[in-house]
Coordinates of N, CA and C in Angstrom, one line a residue:
X18 N 73.2 90.5 95.9 CA 74.4 89.9 95.6 C 74.6 88.6 96.3
X19 N 75.0 87.5 95.5 CA 75.2 86.2 96.1 C 76.4 86.2 97.0
X20 N 76.3 85.6 98.2 CA 77.4 85.5 99.1 C 77.9 84.0 98.9
X21 N 79.2 83.9 98.4 CA 79.8 82.6 98.1 C 80.6 82.2 99.5
X22 N 80.1 81.7 100.5 CA 80.6 81.5 101.7 C 82.2 81.2 101.7
X23 N 82.9 82.2 101.6 CA 84.4 82.1 101.6 C 84.9 82.6 102.9
X24 N 86.1 82.2 103.2 CA 86.7 82.7 104.5 C 88.2 83.0 104.2
X25 N 88.7 84.1 104.9 CA 90.1 84.4 104.8 C 90.6 84.7 106.2
X26 N 91.7 84.3 106.5 CA 92.3 84.3 107.9 C 93.5 85.2 107.9
X27 N 93.5 86.3 108.8 CA 94.6 87.2 108.8 C 95.6 87.0 110.0
X28 N 96.8 87.3 109.8 CA 97.8 87.2 110.9 C 98.9 88.2 110.7
X29 N 99.8 88.3 111.7 CA 101.0 89.1 111.7 C 102.1 88.2 111.2
X30 N 103.2 88.9 110.7 CA 104.3 88.2 110.2 C 105.4 88.6 111.3
X31 N 106.3 87.6 111.4 CA 107.5 87.9 112.2 C 108.5 88.7 111.4
X32 N 108.5 88.5 110.1 CA 109.5 89.3 109.3 C 108.8 89.7 108.0
X33 N 109.0 91.0 107.6 CA 108.4 91.5 106.4 C 109.5 91.4 105.2
X34 N 109.1 90.6 104.1 CA 110.0 90.3 103.1 C 109.7 91.2 101.9
X35 N 108.5 91.7 101.7 CA 108.2 92.4 100.5 C 107.1 93.4 100.9
X36 N 107.3 94.6 101.0 CA 106.3 95.6 101.6 C 105.8 96.5 100.4
X37 N 104.5 96.6 100.3 CA 103.9 97.5 99.3 C 102.8 98.4 100.0
X38 N 102.4 98.0 101.2 CA 101.4 98.8 102.0 C 102.0 99.6 103.1
X39 N 101.6 100.8 103.3 CA 102.1 101.6 104.3 C 101.3 101.4 105.7
X40 N 101.7 100.3 106.3 CA 101.0 100.1 107.6 C 101.9 99.1 108.3
X41 N 101.8 99.0 109.6 CA 102.7 98.1 110.3 C 102.0 96.9 110.8
X42 N 100.7 96.7 110.7 CA 100.0 95.6 111.3 C 99.0 95.1 110.3
X43 N 98.4 93.9 110.3 CA 97.4 93.5 109.6 C 96.1 94.3 109.9
X44 N 95.3 94.6 108.9 CA 94.1 95.4 109.2 C 92.9 94.8 108.6
X45 N 91.8 94.8 109.2 CA 90.5 94.5 108.7 C 89.6 95.7 108.9
X46 N 89.7 96.6 108.0 CA 89.1 97.9 108.1 C 87.6 97.8 107.9
X47 N 86.7 98.2 108.8 CA 85.3 98.2 108.7 C 84.6 96.8 108.9
X48 N 85.4 95.9 109.6 CA 84.9 94.6 109.9 C 84.1 94.5 111.1
X49 N 83.5 93.3 111.3 CA 82.6 93.1 112.5 C 83.3 92.0 113.4
X50 N 83.0 92.1 114.7 CA 83.5 91.0 115.6 C 82.7 89.7 115.4
X51 N 83.5 88.6 115.3 CA 82.9 87.3 115.1 C 82.4 86.8 116.4
X52 N 81.1 86.3 116.4 CA 80.5 85.9 117.7 C 80.4 84.4 117.7
X53 N 80.3 83.7 116.6 CA 80.2 82.3 116.6 C 81.4 81.5 116.6
X54 N 81.6 80.5 117.4 CA 82.8 79.8 117.5 C 83.3 79.1 116.2
X55 N 84.6 79.4 115.9 CA 85.2 78.9 114.6 C 86.2 77.9 115.1
X56 N 85.9 76.6 115.3 CA 86.9 75.7 115.8 C 88.2 75.5 115.1
X57 N 88.1 75.7 113.8 CA 89.3 75.5 113.0 C 90.2 76.7 112.8
X58 N 89.7 77.8 113.3 CA 90.6 79.0 113.3 C 91.7 78.9 114.2
X59 N 93.0 79.3 113.9 CA 94.1 79.2 114.7 C 94.8 80.5 114.7
X60 N 95.6 80.7 115.9 CA 96.4 81.8 116.0 C 97.8 81.2 116.3
X61 N 98.8 81.4 115.3 CA 100.1 80.9 115.5 C 100.9 81.9 116.4
X62 N 101.5 81.5 117.5 CA 102.1 82.4 118.4 C 103.5 82.0 118.8
X63 N 104.2 83.1 119.0 CA 105.6 83.0 119.5 C 105.7 83.6 120.9
X64 N 106.1 82.8 121.9 CA 106.1 83.2 123.3 C 104.7 83.7 123.7
X65 N 103.6 83.0 123.2 CA 102.3 83.3 123.4 C 101.8 84.7 123.0
X66 N 102.5 85.2 121.9 CA 102.1 86.4 121.3 C 101.8 86.2 119.9
X67 N 100.7 86.6 119.3 CA 100.1 86.5 118.1 C 101.1 86.7 116.9
X68 N 101.3 85.8 116.1 CA 102.3 86.0 115.0 C 101.6 85.9 113.6
X69 N 100.8 84.8 113.4 CA 100.1 84.6 112.2 C 98.8 83.8 112.5
X70 N 97.9 84.0 111.6 CA 96.6 83.2 111.6 C 96.8 82.0 110.8
X71 N 95.9 81.1 110.9 CA 95.8 80.0 110.0 C 94.5 79.2 110.2
X72 N 94.5 78.1 109.5 CA 93.2 77.2 109.6 C 93.7 75.6 109.7
X73 N 93.0 75.0 110.5 CA 93.3 73.6 110.8 C 92.7 72.8 109.6
X74 N 93.5 72.1 108.8 CA 92.9 71.4 107.6 C 92.9 69.8 107.9
X75 N 93.7 69.4 108.9 CA 93.6 68.1 109.4 C 93.9 68.1 110.9
X76 N 93.7 67.0 111.6 CA 93.7 67.1 113.0 C 95.2 67.4 113.6
X77 N 96.1 67.4 112.7 CA 97.5 67.6 113.1 C 98.2 68.7 112.2
X78 N 97.3 69.3 111.2 CA 98.0 70.1 110.3 C 97.3 71.5 110.1
X79 N 98.0 72.5 110.1 CA 97.6 73.9 109.9 C 98.1 74.5 108.6
X80 N 97.2 75.1 107.9 CA 97.5 75.8 106.6 C 97.7 77.3 106.9
X81 N 98.8 77.9 106.4 CA 99.0 79.3 106.5 C 99.9 79.7 105.3
X82 N 100.5 80.8 105.4 CA 101.3 81.3 104.2 C 102.8 81.3 104.5
X83 N 103.6 81.1 103.4 CA 105.0 80.9 103.5 C 105.6 82.2 104.0
X84 N 105.0 83.4 103.7 CA 105.6 84.6 104.1 C 105.5 84.7 105.6
X85 N 104.8 83.8 106.3 CA 104.9 83.8 107.8 C 106.0 83.0 108.3
X86 N 107.1 82.8 107.6 CA 108.2 82.0 107.9 C 108.6 82.1 109.4
X87 N 108.6 81.1 110.2 CA 108.8 81.1 111.6 C 110.4 81.0 111.9
X88 N 111.1 80.3 111.0 CA 112.5 80.1 111.1 C 112.9 79.2 112.2
X89 N 112.3 79.3 113.4 CA 112.6 78.5 114.5 C 111.3 78.0 115.2
X90 N 111.3 76.7 115.6 CA 110.2 76.1 116.3 C 110.1 76.5 117.8
X91 N 111.2 77.1 118.3 CA 111.3 77.3 119.7 C 110.2 78.3 120.2
X92 N 109.5 78.0 121.2 CA 108.5 78.9 121.9 C 107.3 79.1 120.9
X93 N 107.2 78.3 119.8 CA 106.1 78.5 119.0 C 104.9 77.5 119.4
X94 N 103.7 78.1 119.6 CA 102.5 77.2 119.8 C 101.3 77.8 118.9
X95 N 100.3 76.9 118.9 CA 99.2 77.2 118.1 C 98.0 77.3 119.0
X96 N 97.2 78.4 119.0 CA 95.9 78.5 119.8 C 94.8 78.3 118.8
X97 N 94.1 77.2 119.1 CA 93.1 76.6 118.3 C 91.6 77.0 118.8
X98 N 90.8 77.6 117.9 CA 89.4 77.8 118.2 C 89.1 79.1 119.0
X99 N 90.0 80.0 119.2 CA 89.8 81.1 120.1 C 89.1 82.3 119.3
X100 N 88.1 82.9 120.0 CA 87.5 84.1 119.4 C 88.2 85.4 119.9
X101 N 88.9 85.2 121.0 CA 89.7 86.4 121.6 C 91.1 85.8 121.9
X102 N 92.1 86.7 121.8 CA 93.4 86.4 122.1 C 93.7 86.6 123.5
X103 N 92.7 87.0 124.3 CA 92.9 87.2 125.7 C 91.9 86.2 126.6
X104 N 90.8 85.9 125.9 CA 89.9 84.9 126.6 C 89.9 83.6 125.9
X105 N 90.3 82.5 126.6 CA 90.6 81.3 125.9 C 89.5 80.2 125.9
X106 N 88.2 80.7 126.1 CA 87.1 79.8 126.2 C 87.0 79.0 124.9
X107 N 86.8 77.7 125.1 CA 86.6 76.7 123.9 C 87.8 76.7 123.0
X108 N 89.0 77.0 123.5 CA 90.2 76.9 122.8 C 91.2 76.0 123.4
X109 N 92.2 75.7 122.7 CA 93.3 74.9 123.2 C 94.7 75.3 122.6
X110 N 95.7 75.2 123.4 CA 97.1 75.5 123.0 C 97.9 74.3 122.6
X111 N 98.5 74.2 121.5 CA 99.3 73.0 121.1 C 100.6 73.4 120.6
X112 N 101.6 72.6 120.8 CA 103.0 72.9 120.3 C 103.1 72.4 118.9
X113 N 104.2 72.7 118.2 CA 104.4 72.3 116.9 C 105.7 71.4 116.7
X114 N 105.7 70.5 115.6 CA 106.8 69.7 115.4 C 107.7 70.4 114.4
X115 N 107.1 71.0 113.3 CA 107.8 71.6 112.4 C 106.9 72.4 111.3
X116 N 107.5 72.9 110.4 CA 106.7 73.6 109.3 C 107.4 73.3 107.9
X117 N 106.6 73.5 106.9 CA 107.2 73.2 105.5 C 106.4 74.0 104.5
X118 N 107.2 74.5 103.5 CA 106.7 75.4 102.5 C 107.4 74.9 101.1
X119 N 106.8 75.2 100.0 CA 107.3 74.7 98.7 C 108.7 75.3 98.4
X120 N 109.6 74.5 97.8 CA 110.9 74.9 97.5 C 110.9 76.0 96.5
X121 N 109.8 76.1 95.7 CA 109.5 77.1 94.7 C 109.0 78.4 95.2
X122 N 108.8 78.6 96.5 CA 108.3 79.8 97.1 C 109.3 80.9 96.8
X123 N 108.8 82.0 96.2 CA 109.5 83.2 95.9 C 109.1 84.4 96.5
X124 N 109.9 85.0 97.4 CA 109.4 86.2 98.2 C 109.1 87.5 97.3
X125 N 109.8 87.6 96.2 CA 109.5 88.7 95.3 C 108.4 88.6 94.4
X126 N 108.2 87.4 93.9 CA 107.0 87.3 92.9 C 105.8 86.7 93.6
X127 N 105.8 86.3 94.8 CA 104.8 85.7 95.6 C 104.4 84.3 95.1
X128 N 105.2 83.8 94.3 CA 104.9 82.5 93.7 C 104.9 81.4 94.9
X129 N 103.9 80.7 95.1 CA 103.6 79.5 96.0 C 103.9 80.0 97.4
X130 N 103.1 81.1 97.7 CA 103.1 81.6 99.1 C 102.2 80.9 100.0
X131 N 102.7 79.7 100.5 CA 101.8 78.7 101.2 C 102.7 77.9 102.1
X132 N 102.1 77.5 103.3 CA 103.0 76.8 104.2 C 102.1 75.8 105.0
X133 N 102.6 74.7 105.4 CA 102.0 73.8 106.3 C 102.7 73.7 107.7
X134 N 102.0 73.7 108.7 CA 102.6 73.5 110.1 C 102.1 72.2 110.7
X135 N 103.0 71.4 111.1 CA 102.6 70.1 111.8 C 102.6 70.3 113.3
X136 N 101.4 70.1 113.9 CA 101.3 70.1 115.3 C 101.9 68.9 116.1
X137 N 102.3 69.0 117.3 CA 102.9 67.9 118.0 C 102.0 66.8 118.5
X138 N 100.7 67.0 118.2 CA 99.7 66.0 118.4 C 98.5 66.2 117.7
X139 N 97.7 65.1 117.5 CA 96.3 65.4 116.8 C 95.3 65.9 117.8
X140 N 94.6 66.9 117.4 CA 93.6 67.5 118.3 C 92.2 66.9 117.9
X141 N 91.3 67.1 118.9 CA 89.9 66.7 118.8 C 89.1 67.8 118.4
X142 N 89.4 68.3 117.1 CA 88.6 69.4 116.5 C 88.4 69.1 115.1
X143 N 87.2 69.3 114.6 CA 86.8 69.1 113.2 C 87.5 70.1 112.3
X144 N 88.4 69.6 111.4 CA 89.1 70.6 110.6 C 88.2 71.2 109.5
X145 N 88.7 72.2 108.9 CA 88.0 72.8 107.6 C 88.6 72.0 106.5
X146 N 87.8 71.9 105.4 CA 88.2 71.1 104.3 C 89.1 72.0 103.3
X147 N 89.8 71.3 102.5 CA 90.4 71.9 101.3 C 89.8 71.3 100.1
X148 N 89.7 72.0 98.9 CA 89.0 71.4 97.8 C 89.7 70.0 97.4
X149 N 88.9 69.1 96.9 CA 89.4 67.8 96.3 C 90.2 68.1 95.0
X150 N 89.8 69.1 94.3 CA 90.4 69.5 93.1 C 90.2 71.0 92.9
X151 N 90.9 71.6 91.9 CA 90.9 73.0 91.7 C 89.5 73.4 91.4
X152 N 89.0 74.5 92.0 CA 87.7 75.1 91.7 C 87.7 76.7 91.8
X153 N 87.9 77.2 90.6 CA 88.0 78.7 90.7 C 86.9 79.4 91.1
X154 N 87.0 80.5 91.9 CA 85.9 81.3 92.4 C 85.6 82.4 91.4
X155 N 84.4 82.5 90.9 CA 84.1 83.4 89.9 C 84.1 84.9 90.3
X156 N 84.5 85.7 89.3 CA 84.5 87.2 89.6 C 83.2 87.7 90.0
X157 N 83.2 88.5 91.1 CA 82.0 89.1 91.6 C 81.4 88.3 92.7
X158 N 81.9 87.1 93.1 CA 81.5 86.4 94.2 C 81.9 87.1 95.5
X159 N 81.1 87.0 96.6 CA 81.4 87.5 97.9 C 82.0 86.6 98.8
X160 N 83.1 86.9 99.5 CA 83.7 86.0 100.4 C 83.8 86.7 101.8
X161 N 84.2 86.0 102.8 CA 84.3 86.6 104.1 C 85.8 86.5 104.7
X162 N 86.3 87.6 105.0 CA 87.6 87.8 105.7 C 87.5 87.5 107.2
X163 N 88.4 86.7 107.8 CA 88.4 86.6 109.3 C 89.8 86.8 109.7
X164 N 90.0 87.4 110.9 CA 91.3 87.5 111.4 C 91.4 88.4 112.6
X165 N 92.6 88.5 113.2 CA 92.8 89.4 114.3 C 93.7 90.6 113.8
X166 N 93.2 91.8 113.9 CA 94.0 92.9 113.3 C 93.3 94.2 113.7
X167 N 93.9 95.3 113.4 CA 93.4 96.6 113.7 C 92.1 96.9 112.8
X168 N 91.2 97.5 113.3 CA 89.9 97.8 112.6 C 89.8 99.2 112.1
X169 N 90.8 100.0 112.3 CA 90.8 101.4 111.9 C 92.2 101.7 111.3
X170 N 92.1 102.2 110.0 CA 93.5 102.5 109.3 C 94.3 103.6 109.9
X171 N 93.6 104.4 110.8 CA 94.3 105.5 111.4 C 94.8 105.1 112.8
X172 N 94.3 104.0 113.4 CA 94.7 103.5 114.7 C 95.2 102.1 114.5
X173 N 96.6 101.9 114.4 CA 97.2 100.7 114.1 C 97.4 99.6 115.1
X174 N 96.7 99.8 116.3 CA 96.8 98.8 117.4 C 95.7 97.7 117.1
X175 N 96.2 96.5 117.1 CA 95.3 95.3 116.7 C 94.2 95.0 117.7
X176 N 93.1 94.4 117.1 CA 91.9 94.0 118.0 C 92.3 92.6 118.5
X177 N 91.9 92.4 119.8 CA 92.1 91.0 120.4 C 90.9 90.1 120.0
X178 N 89.9 90.7 119.5 CA 88.7 90.0 119.0 C 88.8 89.6 117.6
X179 N 88.3 88.3 117.2 CA 88.3 87.9 115.9 C 87.4 88.7 115.1
X180 N 87.8 89.2 113.9 CA 87.1 90.1 113.0 C 86.6 89.4 111.8
X181 N 85.6 89.9 111.1 CA 85.2 89.4 109.8 C 84.8 90.5 108.9
X182 N 84.9 90.3 107.6 CA 84.6 91.3 106.6 C 84.3 90.7 105.3
X183 N 83.2 91.1 104.6 CA 82.9 90.6 103.3 C 83.8 91.3 102.2
X184 N 84.3 90.5 101.3 CA 85.1 91.1 100.2 C 84.6 90.4 98.9
X185 N 84.9 91.1 97.7 CA 84.3 90.6 96.5 C 85.6 90.2 95.6
X186 N 85.4 89.0 94.9 CA 86.5 88.5 94.1 C 86.6 89.4 92.8
X187 N 87.8 89.7 92.4 CA 88.1 90.5 91.3 C 88.8 89.7 90.1
X188 N 88.5 90.2 88.9 CA 89.2 89.5 87.8 C 90.7 89.7 87.8
X189 N 91.4 88.5 87.5 CA 92.9 88.5 87.6 C 93.5 89.5 86.7
X190 N 93.0 89.7 85.5 CA 93.6 90.7 84.5 C 93.5 92.1 85.1
X191 N 92.3 92.5 85.7 CA 92.1 93.8 86.2 C 93.1 94.0 87.5
X192 N 93.1 92.9 88.2 CA 93.9 93.0 89.4 C 95.4 93.2 89.1
X193 N 95.9 92.6 88.0 CA 97.2 92.7 87.6 C 97.6 94.2 87.3
X194 N 96.6 94.9 87.0 CA 97.0 96.4 86.7 C 97.5 97.1 87.9
X195 N 97.1 96.7 89.1 CA 97.5 97.3 90.3 C 98.9 96.8 90.8
X196 N 99.3 95.6 90.3 CA 100.5 94.9 90.8 C 101.6 94.6 89.8
X197 N 101.4 95.0 88.6 CA 102.3 94.6 87.5 C 103.8 95.1 87.8
X198 N 103.9 96.2 88.4 CA 105.3 96.8 88.8 C 105.9 96.0 89.8
X199 N 105.2 95.1 90.6 CA 105.8 94.4 91.7 C 105.9 92.9 91.3
X200 N 104.9 92.3 90.7 CA 104.9 90.9 90.3 C 103.6 90.7 89.5
X201 N 103.5 89.5 88.8 CA 102.4 89.1 88.0 C 101.4 88.3 88.8
X202 N 100.1 88.7 88.4 CA 99.1 87.9 89.1 C 98.8 86.7 88.2
X203 N 99.2 85.5 88.6 CA 99.1 84.2 87.9 C 97.8 83.4 88.2
X204 N 97.7 82.3 87.5 CA 96.5 81.5 87.8 C 96.6 80.8 89.1
X205 N 97.8 80.8 89.7 CA 98.0 80.3 91.1 C 97.7 81.4 92.2
X206 N 97.1 82.5 91.7 CA 96.7 83.5 92.6 C 95.2 84.0 92.3
X207 N 94.7 84.7 93.3 CA 93.4 85.4 93.1 C 93.3 86.7 93.9
X208 N 92.4 87.5 93.5 CA 92.3 88.8 94.1 C 90.9 89.1 94.6
X209 N 90.7 89.8 95.7 CA 89.4 90.2 96.2 C 89.7 91.5 97.1
X210 N 88.6 92.3 97.1 CA 88.6 93.5 97.9 C 87.2 94.0 98.2
X211 N 87.1 95.0 99.0 CA 85.8 95.5 99.4 C 85.4 96.6 98.3
X212 N 84.1 96.7 98.0 CA 83.6 97.7 97.1 C 83.4 99.1 97.9
X213 N 83.5 99.1 99.2 CA 83.1 100.3 99.9 C 84.4 100.9 100.4
X214 N 84.4 102.3 100.4 CA 85.6 103.0 100.9 C 85.6 102.7 102.5
X215 N 86.8 102.8 103.0 CA 87.1 102.6 104.5 C 86.7 101.1 104.9
X216 N 86.6 100.3 103.9 CA 86.3 98.8 104.3 C 87.3 98.0 103.5
X217 N 88.1 97.1 104.1 CA 89.0 96.3 103.4 C 90.1 95.9 104.2
X218 N 91.2 95.3 103.6 CA 92.3 94.8 104.3 C 93.6 95.5 103.8
X219 N 94.6 95.4 104.7 CA 95.9 95.8 104.2 C 96.9 94.9 104.7
X220 N 98.1 94.8 104.0 CA 99.0 93.9 104.4 C 100.4 94.6 104.7
X221 N 101.0 94.1 105.7 CA 102.4 94.4 106.0 C 103.0 93.3 106.7
X222 N 102.3 92.8 107.7 CA 103.0 91.7 108.5 C 101.8 90.5 108.7
X223 N 101.2 90.1 107.6 CA 100.2 89.1 107.8 C 100.0 88.3 106.6
X224 N 99.2 87.1 106.7 CA 98.7 86.4 105.6 C 97.4 85.9 105.9
X225 N 96.6 85.2 105.0 CA 95.3 84.8 105.3 C 94.8 83.6 104.5
X226 N 93.6 83.1 104.9 CA 93.0 82.0 104.1 C 91.7 82.5 103.5
X227 N 91.4 81.9 102.4 CA 90.1 82.1 101.7 C 89.4 80.9 101.6
X228 N 88.1 80.9 102.2 CA 87.2 79.7 102.2 C 86.1 79.8 101.3
X229 N 85.7 78.7 100.7 CA 84.5 78.7 99.8 C 83.7 77.4 100.2
X230 N 82.4 77.7 100.5 CA 81.5 76.6 100.9 C 82.1 75.6 101.9
X231 N 82.7 76.3 102.9 CA 83.3 75.6 104.0 C 84.5 74.8 103.6
X232 N 85.3 75.2 102.6 CA 86.5 74.6 102.3 C 87.5 75.8 101.9
X233 N 88.7 75.7 102.3 CA 89.7 76.7 102.0 C 90.1 76.7 100.6
X234 N 90.1 77.9 100.0 CA 90.4 78.0 98.5 C 91.7 78.9 98.3
X235 N 92.2 79.5 99.3 CA 93.3 80.5 99.1 C 93.9 80.9 100.4
X236 N 95.1 81.6 100.2 CA 95.8 82.2 101.4 C 96.2 83.6 101.1
X237 N 96.0 84.5 102.0 CA 96.3 85.9 101.7 C 97.8 86.1 101.5
X238 N 98.2 86.9 100.5 CA 99.5 87.0 100.2 C 100.0 88.5 100.3
X239 N 99.4 89.4 99.5 CA 99.8 90.8 99.5 C 98.7 91.7 99.2
X240 N 98.9 93.1 99.5 CA 97.9 94.1 99.3 C 98.6 95.4 99.1
X241 N 97.9 96.4 98.5 CA 98.3 97.7 98.4 C 97.3 98.6 99.1
X242 N 97.8 99.3 100.1 CA 96.8 100.3 100.8 C 96.0 99.7 101.8
X243 N 95.2 100.5 102.6 CA 94.4 100.0 103.6 C 93.0 100.6 103.5
X244 N 92.0 99.7 103.4 CA 90.6 100.1 103.3 C 90.3 101.0 102.0
X245 N 91.0 100.7 100.9 CA 90.9 101.3 99.6 C 90.2 100.3 98.7
X246 N 89.0 100.6 98.2 CA 88.2 99.6 97.3 C 89.0 99.5 96.0
X247 N 89.9 100.4 95.6 CA 90.5 100.3 94.4 C 91.8 99.5 94.4
X248 N 92.1 99.0 95.6 CA 93.3 98.3 95.8 C 93.1 96.9 96.4
X249 N 92.9 95.9 95.6 CA 92.5 94.5 96.1 C 93.6 93.8 96.8
X250 N 93.3 92.8 97.6 CA 94.3 92.0 98.2 C 94.5 90.8 97.4
X251 N 95.7 90.4 97.3 CA 96.2 89.2 96.5 C 96.2 87.9 97.4
X252 N 95.7 86.8 96.9 CA 95.6 85.6 97.7 C 96.4 84.5 96.9
X253 N 97.0 83.6 97.6 CA 97.6 82.4 96.9 C 96.4 81.5 96.7
X254 N 96.0 81.2 95.5 CA 94.9 80.3 95.2 C 95.2 78.9 95.3
X255 N 94.4 78.1 96.0 CA 94.6 76.7 96.0 C 94.3 76.0 94.7
X256 N 95.2 76.2 93.8 CA 95.2 75.7 92.4 C 95.5 74.2 92.4
X257 N 95.5 73.6 91.3 CA 95.8 72.1 91.3 C 97.2 71.8 91.7
X258 N 98.2 72.7 91.4 CA 99.4 72.5 91.9 C 99.6 72.6 93.4
X259 N 98.9 73.6 94.0 CA 99.0 73.8 95.4 C 98.3 72.7 96.2
X260 N 97.1 72.2 95.7 CA 96.4 71.1 96.3 C 97.2 69.9 96.2
X261 N 97.9 69.6 95.1 CA 98.7 68.4 95.0 C 99.9 68.4 95.9
X262 N 100.5 69.6 96.2 CA 101.6 69.7 97.1 C 101.1 69.4 98.5
X263 N 100.0 70.1 98.9 CA 99.4 69.8 100.2 C 99.2 68.3 100.4
X264 N 98.5 67.7 99.4 CA 98.2 66.3 99.6 C 99.4 65.4 99.7
X265 N 100.5 65.8 99.0 CA 101.7 65.0 99.0 C 102.4 65.0 100.3
X266 N 102.4 66.3 101.0 CA 102.9 66.3 102.3 C 102.1 65.6 103.3
X267 N 100.8 65.7 103.2 CA 100.0 65.0 104.2 C 100.1 63.5 104.1
X268 N 100.2 63.0 102.8 CA 100.3 61.6 102.6 C 101.7 61.1 103.2
X269 N 102.8 61.8 103.0 CA 104.1 61.3 103.5 C 104.1 61.4 105.0
X270 N 103.5 62.4 105.6 CA 103.8 62.7 107.0 C 102.6 62.4 107.9
X271 N 101.5 61.9 107.4 CA 100.2 61.8 108.1 C 100.3 61.2 109.4
X272 N 101.0 59.9 109.4 CA 101.0 59.2 110.7 C 102.4 59.3 111.4
X273 N 103.3 60.0 110.9 CA 104.6 60.1 111.5 C 104.6 61.1 112.8
X274 N 105.5 60.8 113.7 CA 105.6 61.7 114.8 C 106.7 62.7 114.7
X275 N 107.4 62.7 113.5 CA 108.4 63.6 113.2 C 108.1 64.3 111.9
X276 N 108.9 65.2 111.4 CA 108.7 65.8 110.1 C 109.6 65.2 109.0

């Protein structure tokens, strides 16, 4: 099987707006501990406690999901480049100026579940790229999930170590069969899951990023079940619309010290 070097980033949510999975924390069931430093990986934290994951896409900008709504900037920091939430080697903590998500974001339909966070300063870290234009990931391609979460569906305490797991991209039409009673899988979304039992991800309080060939192509949005190969995870796909939105925000705010 060809591995299409994709990456997904998991996190916790402060608030649950739409719940279809029976779990209380983000899970990466059957994953492995990440050993290699991932400088663009971030942990978004409230009072130095992990809330959401994300990726650094510019030296002052983090990409995450809108369902990770922070509501307040107070006591929010971003931990950049950490492999462990307890050991801070090769990492740095930075404050934030503000966050922004599309006015079209819909909690019920998952439309435009994407968010940008502006840091209070530029960091000396090489960001991960976003695509210059829309590039769909073909059905059957293998991607890699990364994040902090429980590794056992029966034990819901999260891991402090960064985890990774390979998942396979699923056809949107097939994926829609699992979610049609909740929302429609549109061209602005994509689906992926593990083909093995007891391997996979579940959603309750998290979101994620999907990376292809060292560029981010999606953000985790929703899932049904934990570690079930028949229940894929839904991602906000970095479609032409989403890429245009990101670029417009970066262009307007790139050199400003406020939001």
